[in-house]
Amino acid sequence: MCGIIGYVGSRPAEEILLSGLRKLEYRGYDSAGLSLIGDGEIRSVRAVGNLDRLEAALAGDAAGATATATLARPATIGIGHTRWATHGRVSEANAHPHYDSANRVHVVVNGIVENYMALRERLVSEGASFSSETDAEVIAHLIASAYRDDLAGTVARVLTELDGYFAFVAMTLDEPDVLVGARRECPLVVGRGADESFIASAVPAFLAHTRSVQLVENGEIVVLRAGEVEIRDGAGETMLREIVEVDWDEETAEKGGYETFMLKEIHEQADAVAETISDRTARGDGVDLADPLCFDEALLDGVQRVVFVACGTAYHAGLMGRYAIEDWAGLPVEVDVASEYRYRNPIVGPGDLVVGISQSGETADTLGAMRVARERGARVIALTNVMGSQATRECDGVLYTRAGLEIGVAATKTFVAQLALVYLLALRLAALRGSLSAARIGELVAAMRQLPQLIDELLDGLDARVDAIAEWCWQADFFLYIGRHAGVPIALEGALKLKEISYVSTDAYAAGEMKHGPIAMLDERTPVVAVATSSPVLAKVINNIDEVRARGAKVIAITTAGDDTVAPHVEDTIAVPATEPMLEPLLAVIPLQLLAYRIAMRRALNPDQPRNLAKTVTVE
Ligand code: F6R
């Protein structure tokens, strides 16, 4: 996830910005840059790779990096950025800061401007000259074209033209003592010093200089001068905002105040879904997966069958893809664990669309399975979170999830982003095949666009609720997870999460399979977790719940808010907000991640680094 820092004060800004960017490195990045204003000039330096390369570029000795204007005196105002590529490849030109054609307005941006294509076309027709492939650059041009003499007022006007989820900080040569930040969904925080002010996407960026923090709320604009900060709402009214003193150490600050990266990442899932779906669902009522750099929708023409290959959690996303694609697009779907697929003799070829799902894009077995399919003539696409990863180089097209760097070893936010993306793929295939009406696709797209908000609603107070359940079951030495239909991948994923981070033995089954074996495991000591959200087979799930309870097992059910048919049959329920039945499983996995998490914490284990597991598995 990209990182932003801005500084205005009386000390040399370059050092402060660089050290701030170093504190944001944990978020992951592929390029970096900063811009400084001094003596009527802007100096801008950007480099691909790590911050050492940016530092070398600042010193004037890095190839593949650019630096403009050398300032006579050290600047005391500037902005910096670490970029995690989403729109546009990893390149110096795509690194931030971005600037307008006259090189007077510089911006650093996180998130996505959904309507950037239309804005870009308009700006180009008005004479703007773009130098990057990013969505972010439109903001610099929009500000420059609307600017008269007031940066803050201009930013307020420009905000009304932007659709999407983003945060940015802008500065202009015309007001060399002001930074203006704005946010919609993506975070921005302000740091207050005696005669200096900071703005960043996260507190660690300025923690070495100040612990006095102000939060910028959604839709607000913040105007920073040395030692002066004004926060305004969208209508331009000044907002009073408490200054909070944070007592976090550096590590806690990196975790955004959460006790672990896993918990932080669980709470970042609304963002991960929003970033993954936003611009792809922004035009009309449909889904647009095309990306001029990596995905040509012609790859989806005439597909006869879809095959998902993946490992672990990513495999569960593939299983969800099967339910969604069969149901919506009416296409046959096969799903296999990559380590099996690559060594079977898979019958695959032209007409098949093979999708390798891998958050890292480096998993050896998934790459192996993709290669086998490609050699046999199938079209192969990679669905991954990491730009430039190996999977993106061995395929015919790439669909990126945009969950940002995931540090916790157990996949959480990357999984919900994968689910969101396979749903979009299913909807796009449905549209191409005419298997759903445009109106129905519009309804499903609208429901998808609601998901980030529903995730936030669900997470509100959920941790404490789940912990109360963990309190009675954390010592159990075996858990069974059951579900049916699109609840099956979620039962499997919930069980995997628990065994990965708590080392508790789990099994997960399609509930209808229970009486063919696993029911023998059950007694009054066994917690059974049932995914019982809305589905065409909910009544059957309830029957299965009754069967396990008849063996004394205690049932925790994930239900749908407003449904009262499941609660009388179980010990405990956690309700997720109601939406389209096919989408509810994406919500249902969140309490299961937290249940695994709370059980691990009660067992005094570190969920960020489970034993024997690696984040990226590059060996088979
Ligand atoms: C589980 C987990 C693993 C990965 C698997 C595939 O929490 O993280 O099961 O899902 O190793 O990894 P990627 O997605 O990088 O191919």
XYZ file of C-alpha atoms and ligand atoms in Angstrom:
636
model
C 0.000 0.000 0.000
C 1.391 3.381 -0.921
C 2.728 5.761 1.722
C 2.429 9.546 1.900
C 4.414 12.064 3.913
C 4.342 15.850 3.822
C 6.308 18.368 5.878
C 6.236 22.125 6.297
C 8.378 23.814 8.930
C 11.759 25.329 9.406
C 14.068 22.327 9.228
C 15.497 20.772 6.052
C 12.531 18.902 4.601
C 14.530 16.402 2.553
C 15.879 14.506 5.550
C 12.542 14.529 7.327
C 10.717 13.218 4.262
C 13.291 10.511 3.624
C 13.292 9.288 7.196
C 9.475 9.406 7.141
C 9.410 7.270 4.007
C 11.740 4.777 5.680
C 9.195 4.425 8.468
C 6.546 3.614 5.853
C 8.632 0.901 4.183
C 6.739 -1.820 6.073
C 3.706 -1.023 3.877
C 5.549 -2.342 0.826
C 6.578 -0.306 -2.218
C 8.285 -0.584 -5.565
C 9.355 2.996 -6.204
C 9.587 6.259 -4.312
C 9.984 9.959 -4.765
C 9.828 13.377 -3.212
C 9.357 17.003 -4.230
C 10.650 20.059 -2.406
C 9.951 23.747 -2.885
C 12.658 26.312 -2.280
C 13.691 29.630 -3.796
C 10.898 29.691 -6.347
C 11.742 26.268 -7.746
C 10.500 22.728 -7.323
C 13.030 19.934 -7.020
C 11.557 16.515 -7.680
C 13.368 13.219 -7.385
C 11.962 9.775 -8.127
C 13.476 6.341 -8.379
C 12.404 2.766 -8.987
C 13.407 0.351 -6.256
C 14.149 0.984 -2.641
C 14.860 4.151 -0.721
C 18.606 3.696 -1.053
C 18.079 4.280 -4.749
C 16.073 7.387 -4.044
C 18.825 8.612 -1.761
C 21.400 7.923 -4.456
C 19.237 9.866 -6.924
C 19.073 12.750 -4.486
C 22.846 12.660 -4.335
C 22.856 12.698 -8.119
C 24.324 9.285 -8.806
C 21.581 6.818 -9.621
C 20.821 5.499 -13.064
C 17.127 5.076 -13.932
C 16.108 7.929 -11.644
C 15.431 11.543 -12.319
C 16.104 14.626 -10.307
C 15.089 18.116 -11.368
C 16.343 21.546 -10.251
C 18.927 21.802 -7.523
C 17.853 24.207 -4.817
C 20.192 26.903 -3.570
C 19.105 26.499 0.063
C 17.646 23.432 1.778
C 13.875 23.417 1.302
C 11.633 23.441 4.365
C 8.495 22.197 2.635
C 7.929 19.040 0.640
C 6.006 15.867 -0.032
C 7.172 12.272 -0.397
C 5.689 8.959 -1.478
C 6.349 5.262 -1.607
C 4.392 3.616 -4.425
C 2.897 0.129 -4.579
C 1.891 -0.098 -8.218
C -1.761 -0.647 -9.065
C -2.424 1.448 -12.176
C 0.532 1.559 -14.467
C 3.689 -0.508 -14.353
C 6.571 -0.045 -11.966
C 8.579 2.748 -13.559
C 10.199 6.019 -12.674
C 7.569 7.910 -14.701
C 4.778 6.292 -12.705
C 6.413 6.980 -9.338
C 5.042 9.943 -7.367
C 5.065 12.922 -6.957
C 3.095 13.699 -10.103
C 2.901 17.198 -11.526
C 1.006 19.317 -14.024
C 2.245 20.316 -17.489
C 3.773 23.577 -16.211
C 5.467 21.742 -13.331
C 3.942 24.023 -10.698
C 1.562 21.683 -8.844
C 2.932 18.479 -7.319
C 0.859 15.751 -5.676
C 1.321 12.451 -3.888
C -1.680 10.145 -3.974
C -2.842 6.888 -2.398
C -5.799 4.856 -3.612
C -7.715 5.017 -6.851
C -9.369 7.734 -8.890
C -12.109 5.720 -10.556
C -13.057 8.225 -13.247
C -9.493 9.051 -14.224
C -9.887 7.975 -17.856
C -12.683 10.462 -18.530
C -10.848 13.206 -16.622
C -7.632 12.496 -18.440
C -9.317 12.687 -21.844
C -10.890 15.997 -20.927
C -7.629 17.424 -19.585
C -5.704 16.293 -22.661
C -8.289 17.940 -24.911
C -7.695 21.115 -22.914
C -3.973 20.887 -23.610
C -2.576 19.021 -20.593
C 0.390 16.822 -21.266
C 0.582 13.645 -19.194
C 3.850 11.995 -18.301
C 2.683 8.819 -16.518
C 0.223 5.955 -16.921
C -1.279 6.503 -13.492
C -4.733 7.545 -12.391
C -3.086 9.789 -9.783
C -1.620 12.251 -12.259
C -5.055 13.652 -13.154
C -5.205 15.271 -9.719
C -2.156 17.461 -10.402
C -3.574 18.567 -13.753
C -7.050 19.191 -12.355
C -5.663 21.365 -9.576
C -3.447 23.267 -12.002
C -6.301 23.888 -14.409
C -8.707 25.084 -11.676
C -6.116 27.073 -9.696
C -6.457 30.840 -9.363
C -4.900 31.914 -6.078
C -6.064 29.538 -3.367
C -4.776 25.956 -3.224
C -7.147 24.846 -0.455
C -10.217 26.207 -2.250
C -9.049 24.618 -5.497
C -8.595 21.233 -3.845
C -12.139 21.505 -2.441
C -13.503 22.123 -5.948
C -11.397 19.387 -7.525
C -12.592 16.882 -4.932
C -16.143 17.194 -6.229
C -14.938 15.983 -9.627
C -13.186 12.876 -8.366
C -14.810 9.470 -7.909
C -13.035 6.762 -5.972
C -11.136 5.999 -2.783
C -8.046 8.065 -2.233
C -5.980 10.400 -0.108
C -3.591 12.994 -1.482
C -1.377 15.905 -0.550
C -0.745 18.766 -2.966
C 1.588 21.730 -3.077
C 2.177 24.508 -5.586
C 4.981 26.884 -6.403
C 2.416 29.689 -6.207
C 1.903 29.155 -2.455
C 5.272 27.874 -1.331
C 4.385 27.719 2.360
C 1.235 25.560 2.173
C 0.429 21.873 1.877
C -3.142 20.778 1.283
C -4.315 17.237 1.981
C -7.642 15.589 1.266
C -9.041 12.165 1.887
C -11.880 9.940 0.831
C -11.684 6.555 2.595
C -7.869 6.188 2.441
C -6.265 7.378 5.684
C -4.465 10.657 6.406
C -3.160 11.823 9.770
C -1.651 15.123 10.839
C 1.314 15.569 13.186
C 1.603 18.826 15.114
C 4.983 20.306 16.050
C 5.713 23.680 17.662
C 6.609 25.446 14.442
C 6.201 22.623 11.988
C 3.409 20.416 10.634
C 3.351 16.910 9.214
C 0.826 14.962 7.192
C 1.076 11.275 6.402
C -0.848 8.147 5.588
C 0.233 6.640 8.920
C 1.652 7.867 12.218
C 5.070 6.109 12.043
C 6.091 8.524 9.285
C 6.458 11.392 11.769
C 6.582 9.673 15.169
C 10.267 10.560 15.583
C 9.319 14.259 15.502
C 5.974 14.537 17.233
C 3.462 12.452 19.118
C 0.688 15.028 18.828
C -1.719 13.672 16.246
C -4.927 14.870 14.608
C -7.089 12.556 12.559
C -8.445 13.745 9.248
C -11.956 12.402 8.686
C -13.468 11.159 5.485
C -14.239 13.939 2.999
C -12.171 16.538 4.844
C -9.490 18.878 3.576
C -6.514 19.868 5.663
C -4.420 22.990 5.169
C -0.952 22.909 6.699
C 1.524 25.708 7.289
C 4.543 25.679 9.586
C 3.021 25.060 13.020
C -0.538 25.807 11.808
C -3.176 23.327 10.739
C -6.748 23.924 9.641
C -9.131 21.075 8.975
C -12.191 21.868 6.831
C -15.208 19.854 5.858
C -16.251 19.495 2.220
C -18.311 22.702 2.457
C -15.271 24.664 3.630
C -16.331 24.964 7.299
C -13.446 24.814 9.773
C -13.645 21.702 11.945
C -12.404 21.571 15.520
C -10.337 18.473 16.008
C -8.836 17.162 19.189
C -5.056 16.705 19.308
C -4.343 13.216 20.598
C -1.030 12.324 22.245
C -0.008 8.846 21.079
C 2.197 6.762 23.334
C 2.898 4.086 20.716
C 6.349 2.673 20.264
C 7.608 2.351 16.706
C 6.415 -1.203 16.264
C 2.905 -0.455 17.528
C 2.794 2.535 15.232
C 3.635 0.367 12.215
C 0.722 -1.806 13.177
C -1.494 1.280 13.212
C -2.065 0.781 16.942
C -3.252 -2.821 16.473
C -1.553 -5.517 18.509
C -0.494 -7.485 15.422
C -0.231 -7.081 11.677
C -2.848 -9.776 11.209
C -5.408 -7.824 13.220
C -4.521 -4.651 11.349
C -4.907 -6.456 8.028
C -8.264 -7.916 9.064
C -9.365 -4.331 9.659
C -8.037 -3.240 6.257
C -10.380 -5.542 4.370
C -12.931 -2.905 3.430
C -10.119 -0.977 1.754
C -8.753 -4.055 0.032
C -12.154 -4.826 -1.498
C -12.840 -1.195 -2.365
C -9.536 -0.826 -4.180
C -9.974 -4.110 -6.006
C -13.457 -3.426 -7.319
C -13.827 0.338 -7.455
C -12.738 1.412 -10.927
C -13.706 -1.953 -12.399
C -17.322 -1.299 -11.446
C -17.337 2.451 -11.930
C -18.590 2.692 -15.486
C -22.297 2.072 -15.924
C -23.838 -0.981 -14.296
C -21.385 -3.526 -15.588
C -17.892 -4.803 -14.897
C -14.876 -3.721 -16.892
C -11.741 -5.775 -16.351
C -9.735 -4.310 -19.233
C -6.392 -2.817 -18.374
C -4.329 -1.575 -21.306
C -1.157 -2.694 -19.555
C -2.029 -6.186 -18.506
C -5.508 -7.415 -19.338
C -7.215 -7.603 -22.703
C -10.837 -8.647 -22.328
C -10.558 -10.506 -25.639
C -9.007 -13.232 -23.470
C -12.521 -13.953 -22.243
C -14.044 -14.376 -25.707
C -15.380 -17.816 -26.474
C -14.245 -19.378 -23.217
C -15.712 -22.876 -22.896
C -14.514 -23.707 -19.408
C -12.709 -22.023 -16.530
C -10.047 -23.796 -14.488
C -8.704 -22.358 -11.238
C -5.332 -23.531 -9.981
C -3.976 -22.306 -6.663
C -2.730 -23.330 -3.226
C -4.022 -22.901 0.309
C -6.192 -19.890 0.866
C -5.978 -18.900 -2.802
C -7.418 -22.324 -3.679
C -10.430 -21.484 -1.525
C -10.922 -18.321 -3.567
C -10.922 -20.549 -6.663
C -13.621 -22.723 -5.095
C -15.745 -19.625 -4.621
C -15.109 -18.792 -8.260
C -16.674 -22.120 -9.185
C -19.962 -21.312 -7.441
C -20.111 -17.795 -8.852
C -19.120 -18.630 -12.445
C -21.330 -21.693 -12.732
C -24.273 -19.814 -11.291
C -23.909 -16.487 -13.050
C -22.035 -17.279 -16.245
C -23.288 -20.818 -16.833
C -19.808 -22.081 -17.636
C -18.273 -25.313 -16.386
C -15.552 -24.701 -13.813
C -12.808 -26.927 -12.511
C -10.742 -26.110 -9.422
C -7.619 -27.935 -8.375
C -4.798 -27.520 -5.938
C -1.864 -26.543 -8.098
C 0.488 -29.215 -6.748
C -1.929 -31.913 -7.965
C -2.920 -30.274 -11.201
C 0.606 -29.919 -12.473
C 1.368 -33.617 -12.072
C -1.906 -35.050 -13.265
C -2.375 -35.321 -16.965
C -4.881 -32.465 -17.121
C -7.155 -32.337 -20.117
C -6.849 -28.706 -20.996
C -6.346 -26.669 -24.117
C -7.698 -23.922 -26.356
C -11.139 -22.873 -25.182
C -10.085 -23.179 -21.546
C -9.364 -20.164 -19.412
C -6.933 -21.166 -16.688
C -6.699 -18.767 -13.759
C -3.720 -19.074 -11.426
C -4.631 -17.400 -8.132
C -1.679 -16.425 -5.961
C -1.379 -13.435 -3.675
C 2.415 -13.497 -3.922
C 2.563 -14.510 -7.578
C 5.598 -16.600 -6.668
C 4.150 -19.884 -5.436
C 6.108 -22.617 -7.203
C 3.230 -25.068 -7.587
C 0.834 -22.459 -8.927
C 3.431 -21.322 -11.449
C 4.028 -24.963 -12.405
C 0.297 -25.551 -12.970
C -0.009 -22.384 -15.048
C 2.929 -23.490 -17.206
C 1.401 -26.914 -17.857
C -1.865 -25.299 -18.943
C -0.097 -22.823 -21.170
C 2.009 -25.488 -22.841
C -1.223 -27.289 -23.693
C -2.667 -24.245 -25.413
C -4.973 -22.815 -22.733
C -5.250 -19.078 -22.149
C -3.723 -18.476 -18.770
C -4.301 -15.520 -16.529
C -2.720 -14.651 -13.207
C -4.833 -13.266 -10.401
C -2.313 -11.823 -7.994
C -1.562 -9.036 -5.543
C 2.012 -8.375 -6.565
C 2.923 -6.415 -9.647
C 5.945 -7.780 -11.466
C 5.789 -11.140 -9.676
C 6.734 -14.286 -11.605
C 3.109 -15.230 -12.259
C 2.592 -11.950 -14.107
C 5.417 -12.866 -16.494
C 4.190 -16.321 -17.367
C 0.647 -15.677 -18.480
C -1.494 -14.046 -21.142
C -3.116 -11.494 -18.861
C -3.113 -10.339 -15.259
C -5.908 -9.345 -12.925
C -4.542 -7.594 -9.870
C -6.059 -7.627 -6.446
C -5.179 -4.374 -4.735
C -4.984 -5.346 -1.107
C -1.612 -3.735 -0.436
C 1.269 -5.566 1.182
C 0.185 -8.306 3.556
C 2.686 -8.873 6.338
C 0.834 -11.385 8.512
C 1.714 -14.846 7.248
C -1.909 -15.976 7.314
C -3.715 -14.528 4.327
C -6.705 -12.351 5.274
C -7.144 -9.168 3.266
C -5.653 -10.733 0.157
C -8.273 -13.497 0.382
C -11.268 -11.153 0.481
C -9.719 -9.203 -2.397
C -9.374 -12.486 -4.355
C -13.015 -13.304 -3.662
C -14.058 -9.861 -4.852
C -12.068 -10.290 -8.045
C -13.370 -13.760 -8.873
C -16.899 -12.407 -8.407
C -16.067 -9.659 -10.904
C -14.650 -12.209 -13.327
C -17.852 -14.233 -12.989
C -19.985 -11.165 -13.667
C -17.918 -10.166 -16.680
C -18.195 -13.668 -18.136
C -21.937 -13.578 -17.466
C -22.223 -10.299 -19.359
C -20.176 -11.576 -22.311
C -22.221 -14.744 -22.515
C -25.550 -13.037 -21.942
C -26.325 -15.516 -19.178
C -27.594 -12.779 -16.847
C -29.646 -9.774 -17.862
C -28.000 -6.367 -17.755
C -30.443 -5.430 -15.001
C -29.434 -8.415 -12.848
C -25.745 -7.681 -13.409
C -26.453 -4.100 -12.373
C -28.026 -5.328 -9.126
C -25.073 -7.582 -8.362
C -22.572 -4.825 -9.169
C -24.461 -2.453 -6.883
C -24.329 -5.080 -4.140
C -20.588 -5.490 -4.684
C -20.058 -1.770 -4.382
C -21.803 -1.923 -1.005
C -19.380 -4.544 0.303
C -16.708 -2.177 1.729
C -19.349 -0.414 3.786
C -20.824 -3.721 4.957
C -17.365 -4.933 5.982
C -16.878 -1.812 8.082
C -20.307 -2.283 9.678
C -19.537 -5.908 10.388
C -16.148 -5.159 11.953
C -17.640 -2.621 14.326
C -17.547 -4.369 17.718
C -16.976 -7.776 16.122
C -13.649 -8.500 17.776
C -15.117 -8.334 21.286
C -18.114 -10.416 20.231
C -15.872 -13.090 18.730
C -13.594 -13.054 21.758
C -16.578 -13.819 23.973
C -17.107 -16.953 21.876
C -13.404 -17.800 21.928
C -13.609 -17.680 25.716
C -15.714 -20.838 25.859
C -14.102 -22.789 23.060
C -10.406 -21.844 22.898
C -9.216 -24.908 24.798
C -10.950 -27.402 22.536
C -8.490 -29.629 20.738
C -10.580 -30.219 17.632
C -12.961 -28.025 15.632
C -15.160 -29.064 12.734
C -16.194 -26.459 10.140
C -19.168 -27.085 7.907
C -21.003 -25.267 5.151
C -22.858 -25.908 1.955
C -22.828 -24.319 -1.464
C -20.785 -21.060 -1.407
C -20.379 -21.576 2.344
C -18.042 -24.525 1.679
C -14.982 -22.469 0.648
C -15.523 -20.324 3.729
C -15.731 -23.330 6.040
C -12.465 -24.597 4.511
C -10.832 -21.197 4.894
C -12.007 -20.758 8.494
C -10.589 -24.159 9.370
C -7.283 -23.402 7.631
C -6.944 -20.097 9.496
C -7.481 -21.776 12.856
C -5.005 -24.587 12.259
C -2.388 -22.231 10.793
C -2.203 -19.788 13.650
C -3.506 -21.759 16.647
C -2.151 -25.221 15.841
C -5.557 -26.623 16.738
C -6.668 -29.622 14.775
C -9.525 -28.809 12.415
C -11.489 -30.437 9.697
C -13.781 -28.790 7.190
C -16.477 -30.477 5.170
C -19.329 -29.808 2.862
C -22.002 -30.385 5.486
C -23.745 -33.041 3.413
C -20.598 -35.179 3.613
C -20.627 -35.292 7.383
C -22.558 -38.454 7.806
C -20.144 -40.185 5.448
C -17.371 -40.099 8.036
C -16.518 -36.987 10.027
C -19.609 -37.191 12.204
C -17.803 -40.000 14.047
C -15.400 -37.387 15.449
C -18.076 -35.424 17.261
C -18.860 -35.397 20.951
C -19.820 -32.798 23.545
C -16.284 -31.369 23.544
C -16.347 -30.483 19.862
C -17.100 -26.958 18.712
C -18.637 -26.997 15.241
C -18.500 -23.816 13.189
C -21.305 -23.657 10.638
C -21.454 -21.192 7.778
C -25.217 -20.620 7.699
C -25.691 -17.426 5.740
C -28.481 -17.031 3.167
C -28.356 -19.685 0.502
C -30.657 -21.902 -1.496
C -29.702 -24.729 0.859
C -29.931 -23.001 4.231
C -32.654 -25.405 5.401
C -30.296 -28.279 4.673
C -27.505 -26.579 6.624
C -29.903 -26.354 9.575
C -30.615 -30.088 9.271
C -26.881 -30.748 9.366
C -26.532 -28.518 12.410
C -29.245 -30.556 14.154
C -27.344 -33.724 13.309
C -24.129 -32.499 14.900
C -25.966 -31.208 17.957
C -27.604 -34.592 18.391
C -24.038 -35.864 18.954
C -23.496 -33.299 21.712
C -21.363 -30.896 19.663
C -21.654 -27.140 20.352
C -22.407 -25.035 17.308
C -21.246 -21.527 16.429
C -23.120 -20.340 13.357
C -22.333 -17.488 11.023
C -25.754 -16.264 10.014
C -27.328 -13.429 8.073
C -28.661 -10.428 9.972
C -32.444 -10.570 10.046
C -32.616 -14.338 9.678
C -34.077 -16.004 12.754
C -34.226 -19.568 11.525
C -30.732 -20.634 12.573
C -30.380 -19.209 16.109
C -32.754 -21.668 17.843
C -30.568 -24.550 16.645
C -27.155 -23.355 17.871
C -25.203 -22.196 20.936
C -23.927 -18.941 19.473
C -24.413 -16.890 16.340
C -22.534 -14.100 14.635
C -24.623 -12.320 12.037
C -23.160 -10.704 8.940
C -25.049 -7.939 7.117
C -27.534 -9.181 4.534
C -26.613 -8.817 0.870
C -26.789 -11.025 -2.226
C -26.517 -14.653 -1.012
C -23.492 -15.325 -3.238
C -21.654 -12.375 -1.690
C -22.421 -13.057 1.968
C -19.631 -15.651 2.240
C -17.115 -12.849 1.659
C -18.463 -11.281 4.831
C -18.773 -14.613 6.654
C -15.049 -15.288 6.479
C -14.270 -12.217 8.580
C -15.646 -13.519 11.899
C -13.865 -16.800 11.178
C -10.541 -14.997 10.713
C -11.153 -13.255 14.020
C -12.152 -16.474 15.763
C -8.884 -18.083 14.693
C -7.073 -14.941 15.765
C -8.666 -14.734 19.209
C -8.067 -18.418 19.879
C -4.398 -17.986 18.916
C -4.081 -14.986 21.240
C -5.703 -16.881 24.109
C -3.193 -19.648 23.482
C -0.417 -17.054 23.739
C 0.727 -17.601 20.153
C 1.977 -14.989 17.701
C -0.477 -15.012 14.772
C 1.840 -12.934 12.601
C 4.465 -15.634 12.485
C 2.997 -19.087 12.787
C 5.498 -21.897 13.145
C 6.646 -23.812 10.052
C 4.959 -21.434 7.608
C 6.410 -18.975 5.115
C 4.588 -16.098 3.485
C 5.858 -17.022 0.050
C 6.378 -20.637 -0.916
C 8.833 -20.656 -3.804
C 9.653 -24.355 -3.548
C 7.283 -27.160 -4.365
C -2.920 -19.281 4.251
C -1.896 -18.907 3.308
C -1.420 -19.915 2.349
C -1.327 -19.305 0.951
C -0.694 -20.276 -0.035
C -0.667 -19.713 -1.427
O -3.221 -18.263 5.139
O -1.457 -17.797 3.313
O -2.245 -21.041 2.324
O -2.615 -18.960 0.555
O 0.607 -20.571 0.382
O 0.072 -18.548 -1.456
P -0.042 -17.532 -2.660
O -1.411 -16.962 -2.607
O 1.027 -16.528 -2.426
O 0.165 -18.325 -3.902
